[in-house]
Amino acid sequence: MKDLKLAGLRLPIYIVVFVVLLIAIFMGVLPKNMIGAFLFLVVVGELLNIIGNHCPIIKTYFGGGPIVVIFGGAALVYFKLLPKEVIQMVDSFMKDSIKITLEAGGKMKIATSGFLDFYIAALITGSILGMNRKLLIKAAIRYLPTIIAGVVVSLGLVALIGPLVGITTGQAVAYVGIPIMGGGMGAGAVPISQVFEKALGIPSDEILSKLVPAVALGNAMAIVAGGLLNKLGKVKPSLTGNGQMMARGTFEIPDDSAYNPTVKDYTAGIIMATMFFSLGSIIAFLLKKVGVNIHPYAWMILSVALAKVLNIIPAEVERACSAWYKFVAGAWTAALMLGIGMSYTNLGQIIKAFTPQYVILCAVVVIGAIIGTGFMGRLLGFNFVEAAITAGLCMANMGGTGDVAVLTASNRMELMPFAQISSRLGGAFIIFLASVLVPIFFG
């Protein structure tokens, strides 16, 4: 217990920080700006995260920390356990809104934030640029079509089954299929909700409350399915390579040695991430003029992937972007998840969403992912079980934590590089797909 650390702090120091935070909140003197919001989200987020990661059932089947952080944050708001000022402060910090108020004397004060966009920009840029270029190209040739097959079959099945259980095709695809196949929360459901908001004009918090239950249920079902596929491989040895992707030959993963990033590397990573986000915004703005209304995230993803494939960014800059992404993901994911829970997740709507029909559709999506990737993978030279686990279940789970859980359940941890491709490129593909499909279904 004495070696336990939260947010990099040993427990005694963390307790002091937590007490100071509580005193500031209940005295009403917590700074109502980035300082107060950041302190609150990091400190409380890390606490909820470590609780979730030590709860056996939640850790094993529901993604552990992220789920507890998200629902814990939503509960803090739903049950009104925090002062209204703290909730408003977090809202302002998380969302890309602009608030204009008049101060004493008639002076205008403009408050703007957007921590969510800042995080996602780092995530997309660093995760794609940080991949091995040769592996990325190989993935596009064989592995990406396998992922796409899983997406097509899963969305197709849920579109067919939806009306049979009383849910429209559009709602089944948009609110169940897409979020489950979207790569988790931070890189999946959250940016997808932003895409929906831009296309439909519906507040993203209302949309996210419909997406979160699907992500949680899909993750749990994917983990269970991983164990079942492992058993299938034992019953039918011809369907598995026992951890080897290729049925014949090899598909080697290049070894990228780690390096120690400097402050200048982090600076370069910030610049490139925000630049690519701005580039995506420019492209989206220009194309909207000619009637193409696709979210900037999608154009950002394409821009980063194209830059990577064409090899136009120096290797040291790519490493810097990857280092910045790893820092942001490692240091601030719990804070982001808490902000998502408080600002984007309506617990009341989530409770209403858990119906038998909803559970059935979630199962249909996961089964469709297995069928599509298993058979397409086999056609392209992969083993059925390994293709279904990596290209299928690692698309349907909750990103990084889900990847670990699925691969552990299936006893195939050596497939992590392929799982990461699914979580990174597959998740990015779903965001782009959502940008295209949402206007079609609801436009």
Tab-separated table of C-alpha atoms in Angstrom:
chain	number	residue	atom	x	y	z
A	1	MET	CA	0.000	0.000	0.000
A	2	LYS	CA	2.887	2.354	0.764
A	3	ASP	CA	4.077	2.008	-2.861
A	4	LEU	CA	0.663	2.920	-4.286
A	5	LYS	CA	0.718	5.971	-6.545
A	6	LEU	CA	-2.144	8.037	-7.917
A	7	ALA	CA	-1.398	10.526	-10.690
A	8	GLY	CA	2.301	9.932	-10.033
A	9	LEU	CA	1.995	10.849	-6.347
A	10	ARG	CA	2.557	8.563	-3.394
A	11	LEU	CA	-0.577	8.020	-1.327
A	12	PRO	CA	0.231	10.423	1.576
A	13	ILE	CA	0.955	13.286	-0.830
A	14	TYR	CA	-2.131	12.459	-2.902
A	15	ILE	CA	-4.301	12.561	0.231
A	16	VAL	CA	-2.984	16.045	1.058
A	17	VAL	CA	-3.762	17.210	-2.490
A	18	PHE	CA	-7.238	15.666	-2.318
A	19	VAL	CA	-7.995	17.372	1.000
A	20	VAL	CA	-6.857	20.752	-0.366
A	21	LEU	CA	-9.129	20.210	-3.384
A	22	LEU	CA	-12.127	19.395	-1.174
A	23	ILE	CA	-11.550	22.431	1.042
A	24	ALA	CA	-11.276	24.704	-2.003
A	25	ILE	CA	-14.495	23.275	-3.473
A	26	PHE	CA	-16.634	23.608	-0.376
A	27	MET	CA	-15.243	27.040	0.525
A	28	GLY	CA	-16.161	28.118	-3.004
A	29	VAL	CA	-12.627	29.320	-3.807
A	30	LEU	CA	-11.520	26.684	-6.332
A	31	PRO	CA	-10.354	28.729	-9.370
A	32	LYS	CA	-13.160	28.702	-11.936
A	33	ASN	CA	-10.817	28.327	-14.889
A	34	MET	CA	-8.368	25.840	-16.386
A	35	ILE	CA	-6.465	25.562	-13.080
A	36	GLY	CA	-9.471	24.501	-11.023
A	37	ALA	CA	-10.919	22.238	-13.714
A	38	PHE	CA	-7.608	20.530	-14.392
A	39	LEU	CA	-6.905	19.923	-10.701
A	40	PHE	CA	-10.376	18.516	-10.087
A	41	LEU	CA	-10.440	16.236	-13.147
A	42	VAL	CA	-6.949	14.789	-12.681
A	43	VAL	CA	-7.206	14.205	-8.926
A	44	VAL	CA	-10.736	12.759	-8.836
A	45	GLY	CA	-10.345	10.977	-12.179
A	46	GLU	CA	-7.261	9.078	-11.004
A	47	LEU	CA	-9.032	8.000	-7.813
A	48	LEU	CA	-12.019	6.583	-9.693
A	49	ASN	CA	-9.682	4.998	-12.245
A	50	ILE	CA	-7.704	3.056	-9.653
A	51	ILE	CA	-10.932	1.930	-7.979
A	52	GLY	CA	-12.221	0.581	-11.296
A	53	ASN	CA	-8.944	-1.169	-12.062
A	54	HIS	CA	-9.138	-3.045	-8.757
A	55	CYS	CA	-12.779	-4.176	-8.974
A	56	PRO	CA	-12.578	-7.803	-10.264
A	57	ILE	CA	-15.810	-8.069	-12.273
A	58	ILE	CA	-15.672	-4.525	-13.633
A	59	LYS	CA	-11.986	-4.905	-14.495
A	60	THR	CA	-12.476	-8.257	-16.220
A	61	TYR	CA	-15.652	-7.654	-18.213
A	62	PHE	CA	-16.436	-3.956	-18.417
A	63	GLY	CA	-13.133	-2.221	-19.138
A	64	GLY	CA	-12.067	-1.416	-15.570
A	65	GLY	CA	-11.127	2.151	-14.717
A	66	PRO	CA	-12.592	4.025	-17.708
A	67	ILE	CA	-16.105	2.714	-17.096
A	68	VAL	CA	-15.996	3.581	-13.378
A	69	VAL	CA	-14.602	7.042	-14.131
A	70	ILE	CA	-17.261	7.806	-16.750
A	71	PHE	CA	-20.228	6.530	-14.761
A	72	GLY	CA	-18.798	7.924	-11.526
A	73	GLY	CA	-18.583	11.361	-13.123
A	74	ALA	CA	-22.111	11.043	-14.468
A	75	ALA	CA	-23.332	10.023	-11.002
A	76	LEU	CA	-21.693	13.063	-9.376
A	77	VAL	CA	-23.814	15.277	-11.622
A	78	TYR	CA	-26.984	13.156	-11.646
A	79	PHE	CA	-27.191	12.933	-7.846
A	80	LYS	CA	-26.080	16.573	-7.438
A	81	LEU	CA	-23.088	15.715	-5.254
A	82	LEU	CA	-21.058	18.710	-6.438
A	83	PRO	CA	-21.654	22.465	-6.312
A	84	LYS	CA	-23.178	23.858	-9.481
A	85	GLU	CA	-20.113	26.067	-10.034
A	86	VAL	CA	-17.803	23.038	-10.256
A	87	ILE	CA	-20.035	21.345	-12.827
A	88	GLN	CA	-20.184	24.520	-14.938
A	89	MET	CA	-16.406	24.917	-14.674
A	90	VAL	CA	-15.832	21.389	-15.983
A	91	ASP	CA	-18.350	21.952	-18.796
A	92	SER	CA	-16.506	25.077	-19.887
A	93	PHE	CA	-13.143	23.301	-19.760
A	94	MET	CA	-14.274	20.243	-21.718
A	95	LYS	CA	-16.390	21.758	-24.458
A	96	ASP	CA	-15.312	23.899	-27.397
A	97	SER	CA	-17.865	26.555	-26.521
A	98	ILE	CA	-17.357	30.288	-26.226
A	99	LYS	CA	-18.986	32.091	-23.326
A	100	ILE	CA	-19.327	35.864	-23.433
A	101	THR	CA	-20.188	37.711	-20.236
A	102	LEU	CA	-20.236	41.348	-19.177
A	103	GLU	CA	-18.141	42.225	-16.167
A	104	ALA	CA	-18.570	45.212	-13.908
A	105	GLY	CA	-17.989	48.414	-15.837
A	106	GLY	CA	-19.346	46.961	-19.071
A	107	LYS	CA	-16.165	45.091	-20.019
A	108	MET	CA	-16.624	42.009	-22.166
A	109	LYS	CA	-15.069	38.738	-21.010
A	110	ILE	CA	-14.672	35.832	-23.451
A	111	ALA	CA	-14.042	32.352	-22.006
A	112	THR	CA	-13.155	29.556	-24.392
A	113	SER	CA	-11.825	26.051	-23.893
A	114	GLY	CA	-11.888	22.675	-25.640
A	115	PHE	CA	-9.816	20.117	-23.726
A	116	LEU	CA	-11.668	17.325	-25.515
A	117	ASP	CA	-10.522	18.484	-28.963
A	118	PHE	CA	-6.995	19.013	-27.641
A	119	TYR	CA	-6.864	15.416	-26.386
A	120	ILE	CA	-8.331	13.917	-29.552
A	121	ALA	CA	-5.914	15.878	-31.757
A	122	ALA	CA	-2.967	14.375	-29.856
A	123	LEU	CA	-4.531	10.917	-29.976
A	124	ILE	CA	-5.164	10.831	-33.720
A	125	THR	CA	-1.891	12.442	-34.793
A	126	GLY	CA	0.378	10.496	-32.464
A	127	SER	CA	-1.250	7.090	-32.824
A	128	ILE	CA	-1.076	7.131	-36.634
A	129	LEU	CA	2.328	8.786	-37.030
A	130	GLY	CA	3.708	6.538	-34.299
A	131	MET	CA	2.937	3.369	-36.250
A	132	ASN	CA	5.582	1.620	-38.308
A	133	ARG	CA	5.128	2.762	-41.914
A	134	LYS	CA	5.718	-0.688	-43.418
A	135	LEU	CA	3.201	-2.202	-41.033
A	136	LEU	CA	0.700	0.524	-41.904
A	137	ILE	CA	1.022	-0.225	-45.630
A	138	LYS	CA	0.754	-3.980	-45.028
A	139	ALA	CA	-2.302	-3.371	-42.903
A	140	ALA	CA	-3.928	-1.398	-45.698
A	141	ILE	CA	-3.372	-4.289	-48.116
A	142	ARG	CA	-4.574	-7.244	-46.031
A	143	TYR	CA	-5.627	-6.334	-42.543
A	144	LEU	CA	-7.702	-3.235	-43.245
A	145	PRO	CA	-10.015	-5.098	-45.676
A	146	THR	CA	-10.548	-7.655	-42.916
A	147	ILE	CA	-11.555	-4.888	-40.502
A	148	ILE	CA	-13.871	-3.361	-43.098
A	149	ALA	CA	-15.562	-6.732	-43.676
A	150	GLY	CA	-16.308	-6.971	-39.971
A	151	VAL	CA	-17.741	-3.460	-39.920
A	152	VAL	CA	-19.920	-4.120	-42.972
A	153	VAL	CA	-21.331	-7.395	-41.627
A	154	SER	CA	-21.903	-6.070	-38.086
A	155	LEU	CA	-23.617	-2.882	-39.254
A	156	GLY	CA	-25.564	-4.822	-41.879
A	157	LEU	CA	-26.859	-7.337	-39.347
A	158	VAL	CA	-27.821	-4.721	-36.773
A	159	ALA	CA	-29.604	-2.766	-39.525
A	160	LEU	CA	-31.642	-5.877	-40.376
A	161	ILE	CA	-32.368	-6.988	-36.807
A	162	GLY	CA	-33.144	-3.496	-35.481
A	163	PRO	CA	-36.628	-3.170	-37.033
A	164	LEU	CA	-37.469	-6.720	-35.872
A	165	VAL	CA	-37.056	-5.653	-32.226
A	166	GLY	CA	-38.742	-2.278	-32.640
A	167	ILE	CA	-35.738	-0.040	-33.321
A	168	THR	CA	-35.354	1.752	-36.651
A	169	THR	CA	-32.490	0.868	-38.977
A	170	GLY	CA	-30.917	4.309	-38.599
A	171	GLN	CA	-31.032	4.238	-34.797
A	172	ALA	CA	-29.699	0.675	-34.641
A	173	VAL	CA	-26.715	1.525	-36.835
A	174	ALA	CA	-25.998	4.972	-35.383
A	175	TYR	CA	-26.574	4.378	-31.672
A	176	VAL	CA	-25.525	0.724	-31.339
A	177	GLY	CA	-23.453	-0.478	-34.292
A	178	ILE	CA	-21.182	2.510	-34.845
A	179	PRO	CA	-20.248	3.168	-31.183
A	180	ILE	CA	-19.464	-0.507	-30.489
A	181	MET	CA	-17.192	-0.711	-33.543
A	182	GLY	CA	-15.727	2.732	-32.858
A	183	GLY	CA	-12.655	1.952	-30.762
A	184	GLY	CA	-13.735	2.789	-27.210
A	185	MET	CA	-14.562	6.108	-25.556
A	186	GLY	CA	-11.839	8.734	-25.964
A	187	ALA	CA	-11.008	7.806	-29.553
A	188	GLY	CA	-14.427	6.396	-30.439
A	189	ALA	CA	-17.745	7.344	-28.869
A	190	VAL	CA	-16.633	10.846	-27.897
A	191	PRO	CA	-15.483	12.049	-31.349
A	192	ILE	CA	-18.408	10.161	-32.896
A	193	SER	CA	-20.792	12.159	-30.699
A	194	GLN	CA	-19.122	15.328	-31.973
A	195	VAL	CA	-19.725	14.146	-35.547
A	196	PHE	CA	-23.401	13.539	-34.726
A	197	GLU	CA	-23.737	16.954	-33.106
A	198	LYS	CA	-22.316	18.727	-36.149
A	199	ALA	CA	-24.451	16.757	-38.609
A	200	LEU	CA	-27.734	16.700	-36.690
A	201	GLY	CA	-27.622	19.768	-34.484
A	202	ILE	CA	-28.334	17.630	-31.405
A	203	PRO	CA	-26.237	18.382	-28.282
A	204	SER	CA	-23.334	15.940	-28.027
A	205	ASP	CA	-24.109	15.175	-24.375
A	206	GLU	CA	-27.543	13.873	-25.382
A	207	ILE	CA	-26.000	11.736	-28.123
A	208	LEU	CA	-23.180	10.408	-25.955
A	209	SER	CA	-25.674	9.234	-23.355
A	210	LYS	CA	-27.083	6.959	-26.057
A	211	LEU	CA	-23.644	5.726	-27.168
A	212	VAL	CA	-22.036	4.938	-23.798
A	213	PRO	CA	-24.285	1.944	-22.908
A	214	ALA	CA	-23.474	0.341	-26.267
A	215	VAL	CA	-19.735	0.820	-25.737
A	216	ALA	CA	-19.880	-0.729	-22.250
A	217	LEU	CA	-22.052	-3.692	-23.268
A	218	GLY	CA	-20.109	-4.291	-26.469
A	219	ASN	CA	-16.853	-4.339	-24.517
A	220	ALA	CA	-18.167	-6.914	-22.034
A	221	MET	CA	-19.524	-9.123	-24.816
A	222	ALA	CA	-16.263	-8.877	-26.794
A	223	ILE	CA	-14.261	-10.094	-23.784
A	224	VAL	CA	-16.571	-13.074	-23.269
A	225	ALA	CA	-16.434	-13.811	-27.013
A	226	GLY	CA	-12.625	-13.798	-26.847
A	227	GLY	CA	-12.729	-16.673	-24.379
A	228	LEU	CA	-15.257	-18.535	-26.536
A	229	LEU	CA	-13.089	-18.144	-29.657
A	230	ASN	CA	-10.139	-19.549	-27.727
A	231	LYS	CA	-12.254	-22.624	-26.929
A	232	LEU	CA	-13.362	-22.834	-30.571
A	233	GLY	CA	-9.703	-23.019	-31.615
A	234	LYS	CA	-9.158	-25.949	-29.265
A	235	VAL	CA	-12.213	-27.794	-30.592
A	236	LYS	CA	-11.413	-26.969	-34.256
A	237	PRO	CA	-7.597	-26.684	-34.544
A	238	SER	CA	-7.863	-26.006	-38.287
A	239	LEU	CA	-9.396	-22.584	-37.527
A	240	THR	CA	-6.523	-21.261	-35.427
A	241	GLY	CA	-2.801	-20.611	-35.633
A	242	ASN	CA	-2.504	-20.552	-31.826
A	243	GLY	CA	-1.443	-16.917	-31.836
A	244	GLN	CA	-0.097	-16.716	-35.401
A	245	MET	CA	-2.069	-14.464	-37.750
A	246	MET	CA	-1.040	-15.990	-41.070
A	247	ALA	CA	-2.326	-19.405	-42.076
A	248	ARG	CA	0.736	-19.672	-44.330
A	249	GLY	CA	3.953	-17.650	-44.221
A	250	THR	CA	4.630	-14.797	-41.785
A	251	PHE	CA	3.451	-11.281	-41.122
A	252	GLU	CA	6.293	-9.880	-39.061
A	253	ILE	CA	5.913	-6.860	-36.837
A	254	PRO	CA	8.949	-4.554	-37.155
A	255	ASP	CA	10.649	-3.722	-33.863
A	256	ASP	CA	10.584	0.003	-33.138
A	257	SER	CA	13.052	0.753	-30.351
A	258	ALA	CA	11.944	3.163	-27.649
A	259	TYR	CA	13.595	6.519	-27.087
A	260	ASN	CA	13.587	9.133	-24.346
A	261	PRO	CA	11.642	12.226	-25.493
A	262	THR	CA	12.770	15.714	-24.530
A	263	VAL	CA	10.776	18.849	-23.763
A	264	LYS	CA	11.364	19.985	-27.353
A	265	ASP	CA	9.913	16.699	-28.606
A	266	TYR	CA	6.727	17.318	-26.639
A	267	THR	CA	6.590	20.856	-28.023
A	268	ALA	CA	6.896	19.536	-31.573
A	269	GLY	CA	4.175	16.983	-30.846
A	270	ILE	CA	1.789	19.673	-29.590
A	271	ILE	CA	2.445	21.818	-32.656
A	272	MET	CA	1.889	18.977	-35.141
A	273	ALA	CA	-1.266	17.727	-33.391
A	274	THR	CA	-2.873	21.160	-33.314
A	275	MET	CA	-1.701	21.867	-36.870
A	276	PHE	CA	-3.336	18.709	-38.247
A	277	PHE	CA	-6.523	19.546	-36.341
A	278	SER	CA	-6.484	23.000	-37.932
A	279	LEU	CA	-5.834	21.455	-41.351
A	280	GLY	CA	-8.853	19.201	-40.911
A	281	SER	CA	-10.937	22.243	-39.982
A	282	ILE	CA	-9.759	24.107	-43.103
A	283	ILE	CA	-10.653	21.198	-45.396
A	284	ALA	CA	-14.053	20.735	-43.721
A	285	PHE	CA	-14.821	24.460	-44.031
A	286	LEU	CA	-13.915	24.599	-47.732
A	287	LEU	CA	-15.787	21.427	-48.683
A	288	LYS	CA	-18.868	22.506	-46.756
A	289	LYS	CA	-19.079	25.400	-49.225
A	290	VAL	CA	-19.713	22.849	-51.995
A	291	GLY	CA	-22.182	20.758	-49.988
A	292	VAL	CA	-19.841	18.163	-48.436
A	293	ASN	CA	-20.541	18.273	-44.685
A	294	ILE	CA	-18.030	15.901	-43.046
A	295	HIS	CA	-16.557	16.478	-39.577
A	296	PRO	CA	-13.003	17.916	-39.346
A	297	TYR	CA	-11.911	14.794	-37.432
A	298	ALA	CA	-12.373	12.727	-40.578
A	299	TRP	CA	-10.240	15.045	-42.709
A	300	MET	CA	-7.645	15.203	-39.959
A	301	ILE	CA	-7.415	11.402	-39.930
A	302	LEU	CA	-7.016	11.237	-43.710
A	303	SER	CA	-4.409	14.007	-43.674
A	304	VAL	CA	-2.301	12.310	-41.005
A	305	ALA	CA	-2.561	8.881	-42.663
A	306	LEU	CA	-1.620	10.324	-46.062
A	307	ALA	CA	1.365	12.155	-44.588
A	308	LYS	CA	2.498	8.906	-42.957
A	309	VAL	CA	2.129	6.746	-46.063
A	310	LEU	CA	3.866	9.311	-48.296
A	311	ASN	CA	6.681	9.571	-45.737
A	312	ILE	CA	6.767	13.381	-45.894
A	313	ILE	CA	7.258	13.982	-42.168
A	314	PRO	CA	10.781	13.532	-40.715
A	315	ALA	CA	11.201	10.497	-38.472
A	316	GLU	CA	12.173	12.600	-35.455
A	317	VAL	CA	8.958	14.616	-35.761
A	318	GLU	CA	6.901	11.423	-36.022
A	319	ARG	CA	8.562	10.129	-32.861
A	320	ALA	CA	7.833	13.445	-31.153
A	321	CYS	CA	4.136	13.188	-32.072
A	322	SER	CA	4.030	9.620	-30.802
A	323	ALA	CA	5.719	10.651	-27.543
A	324	TRP	CA	3.250	13.495	-27.033
A	325	TYR	CA	0.314	11.173	-27.694
A	326	LYS	CA	1.637	8.632	-25.174
A	327	PHE	CA	2.115	11.370	-22.580
A	328	VAL	CA	-1.394	12.746	-23.067
A	329	ALA	CA	-2.960	9.272	-23.052
A	330	GLY	CA	-0.971	8.184	-20.018
A	331	ALA	CA	-1.367	11.336	-17.930
A	332	TRP	CA	-4.787	12.714	-18.805
A	333	THR	CA	-7.048	9.877	-19.955
A	334	ALA	CA	-8.648	9.460	-16.529
A	335	ALA	CA	-9.193	13.234	-16.352
A	336	LEU	CA	-10.782	13.197	-19.801
A	337	MET	CA	-13.041	10.267	-18.919
A	338	LEU	CA	-14.241	12.078	-15.788
A	339	GLY	CA	-14.964	15.184	-17.855
A	340	ILE	CA	-16.855	13.038	-20.354
A	341	GLY	CA	-18.889	11.510	-17.554
A	342	MET	CA	-19.760	14.893	-16.064
A	343	SER	CA	-20.284	16.951	-19.222
A	344	TYR	CA	-21.413	14.480	-21.875
A	345	THR	CA	-23.088	11.567	-20.074
A	346	ASN	CA	-26.681	11.770	-18.840
A	347	LEU	CA	-27.113	8.931	-16.346
A	348	GLY	CA	-30.897	9.165	-16.497
A	349	GLN	CA	-30.922	8.579	-20.254
A	350	ILE	CA	-28.453	5.711	-19.917
A	351	ILE	CA	-30.661	3.920	-17.390
A	352	LYS	CA	-33.598	4.193	-19.797
A	353	ALA	CA	-31.457	2.787	-22.643
A	354	PHE	CA	-30.854	-0.617	-21.018
A	355	THR	CA	-33.667	-2.672	-22.529
A	356	PRO	CA	-33.791	-6.298	-23.784
A	357	GLN	CA	-33.875	-5.018	-27.374
A	358	TYR	CA	-30.750	-2.976	-26.756
A	359	VAL	CA	-28.858	-5.968	-25.337
A	360	ILE	CA	-29.882	-8.112	-28.315
A	361	LEU	CA	-28.602	-5.528	-30.791
A	362	CYS	CA	-25.279	-5.231	-28.966
A	363	ALA	CA	-24.844	-9.006	-29.210
A	364	VAL	CA	-25.713	-8.896	-32.917
A	365	VAL	CA	-22.976	-6.318	-33.558
A	366	VAL	CA	-20.308	-8.409	-31.809
A	367	ILE	CA	-21.392	-11.598	-33.593
A	368	GLY	CA	-21.364	-9.755	-36.927
A	369	ALA	CA	-17.832	-8.526	-36.255
A	370	ILE	CA	-16.676	-12.097	-35.620
A	371	ILE	CA	-18.363	-13.498	-38.729
A	372	GLY	CA	-17.191	-10.751	-41.083
A	373	THR	CA	-13.563	-10.655	-39.963
A	374	GLY	CA	-13.234	-14.410	-39.490
A	375	PHE	CA	-14.335	-15.327	-43.000
A	376	MET	CA	-12.701	-12.376	-44.781
A	377	GLY	CA	-9.492	-12.960	-42.845
A	378	ARG	CA	-9.473	-16.609	-43.866
A	379	LEU	CA	-10.006	-15.581	-47.477
A	380	LEU	CA	-6.983	-13.251	-47.279
A	381	GLY	CA	-4.699	-15.823	-45.683
A	382	PHE	CA	-5.271	-15.211	-41.959
A	383	ASN	CA	-6.402	-17.800	-39.437
A	384	PHE	CA	-10.127	-17.529	-38.622
A	385	VAL	CA	-9.791	-17.290	-34.836
A	386	GLU	CA	-6.902	-14.808	-34.850
A	387	ALA	CA	-8.564	-12.591	-37.469
A	388	ALA	CA	-11.861	-12.607	-35.567
A	389	ILE	CA	-10.134	-11.716	-32.289
A	390	THR	CA	-7.946	-8.881	-33.587
A	391	ALA	CA	-9.877	-7.353	-36.496
A	392	GLY	CA	-13.286	-8.147	-34.997
A	393	LEU	CA	-13.339	-8.167	-31.207
A	394	CYS	CA	-10.589	-5.565	-30.849
A	395	MET	CA	-12.795	-3.253	-32.903
A	396	ALA	CA	-15.813	-4.007	-30.719
A	397	ASN	CA	-14.055	-3.570	-27.378
A	398	MET	CA	-13.156	-0.402	-25.456
A	399	GLY	CA	-9.828	0.516	-27.032
A	400	GLY	CA	-6.560	-0.123	-25.176
A	401	THR	CA	-7.993	-1.596	-21.967
A	402	GLY	CA	-10.417	-3.659	-24.021
A	403	ASP	CA	-7.569	-4.966	-26.187
A	404	VAL	CA	-5.728	-6.238	-23.127
A	405	ALA	CA	-8.886	-7.840	-21.738
A	406	VAL	CA	-9.861	-9.548	-25.018
A	407	LEU	CA	-6.356	-10.853	-25.716
A	408	THR	CA	-6.054	-12.085	-22.136
A	409	ALA	CA	-9.412	-13.866	-22.355
A	410	SER	CA	-8.398	-15.476	-25.653
A	411	ASN	CA	-4.852	-16.279	-24.421
A	412	ARG	CA	-3.273	-14.471	-27.393
A	413	MET	CA	-1.425	-11.480	-25.973
A	414	GLU	CA	1.178	-11.772	-28.758
A	415	LEU	CA	-1.427	-10.338	-31.135
A	416	MET	CA	-1.322	-6.920	-29.434
A	417	PRO	CA	0.219	-5.100	-32.476
A	418	PHE	CA	-2.767	-6.140	-34.587
A	419	ALA	CA	-5.156	-5.188	-31.808
A	420	GLN	CA	-3.556	-1.752	-31.761
A	421	ILE	CA	-4.102	-1.379	-35.514
A	422	SER	CA	-7.783	-2.131	-34.945
A	423	SER	CA	-8.057	0.360	-32.102
A	424	ARG	CA	-6.124	3.086	-33.959
A	425	LEU	CA	-6.841	2.776	-37.687
A	426	GLY	CA	-10.105	0.884	-37.274
A	427	GLY	CA	-11.425	3.437	-34.821
A	428	ALA	CA	-10.354	6.264	-37.119
A	429	PHE	CA	-12.130	4.531	-40.015
A	430	ILE	CA	-15.363	4.375	-37.983
A	431	ILE	CA	-15.193	8.097	-37.218
A	432	PHE	CA	-14.838	8.789	-40.933
A	433	LEU	CA	-17.650	6.341	-41.719
A	434	ALA	CA	-19.902	8.025	-39.152
A	435	SER	CA	-19.247	11.376	-40.831
A	436	VAL	CA	-20.564	9.899	-44.074
A	437	LEU	CA	-23.418	7.694	-42.803
A	438	VAL	CA	-25.074	10.006	-40.274
A	439	PRO	CA	-26.194	12.580	-42.878
A	440	ILE	CA	-27.499	9.700	-45.025
A	441	PHE	CA	-29.584	8.106	-42.250
A	442	PHE	CA	-30.762	11.306	-40.583
A	443	GLY	CA	-30.181	14.072	-43.125
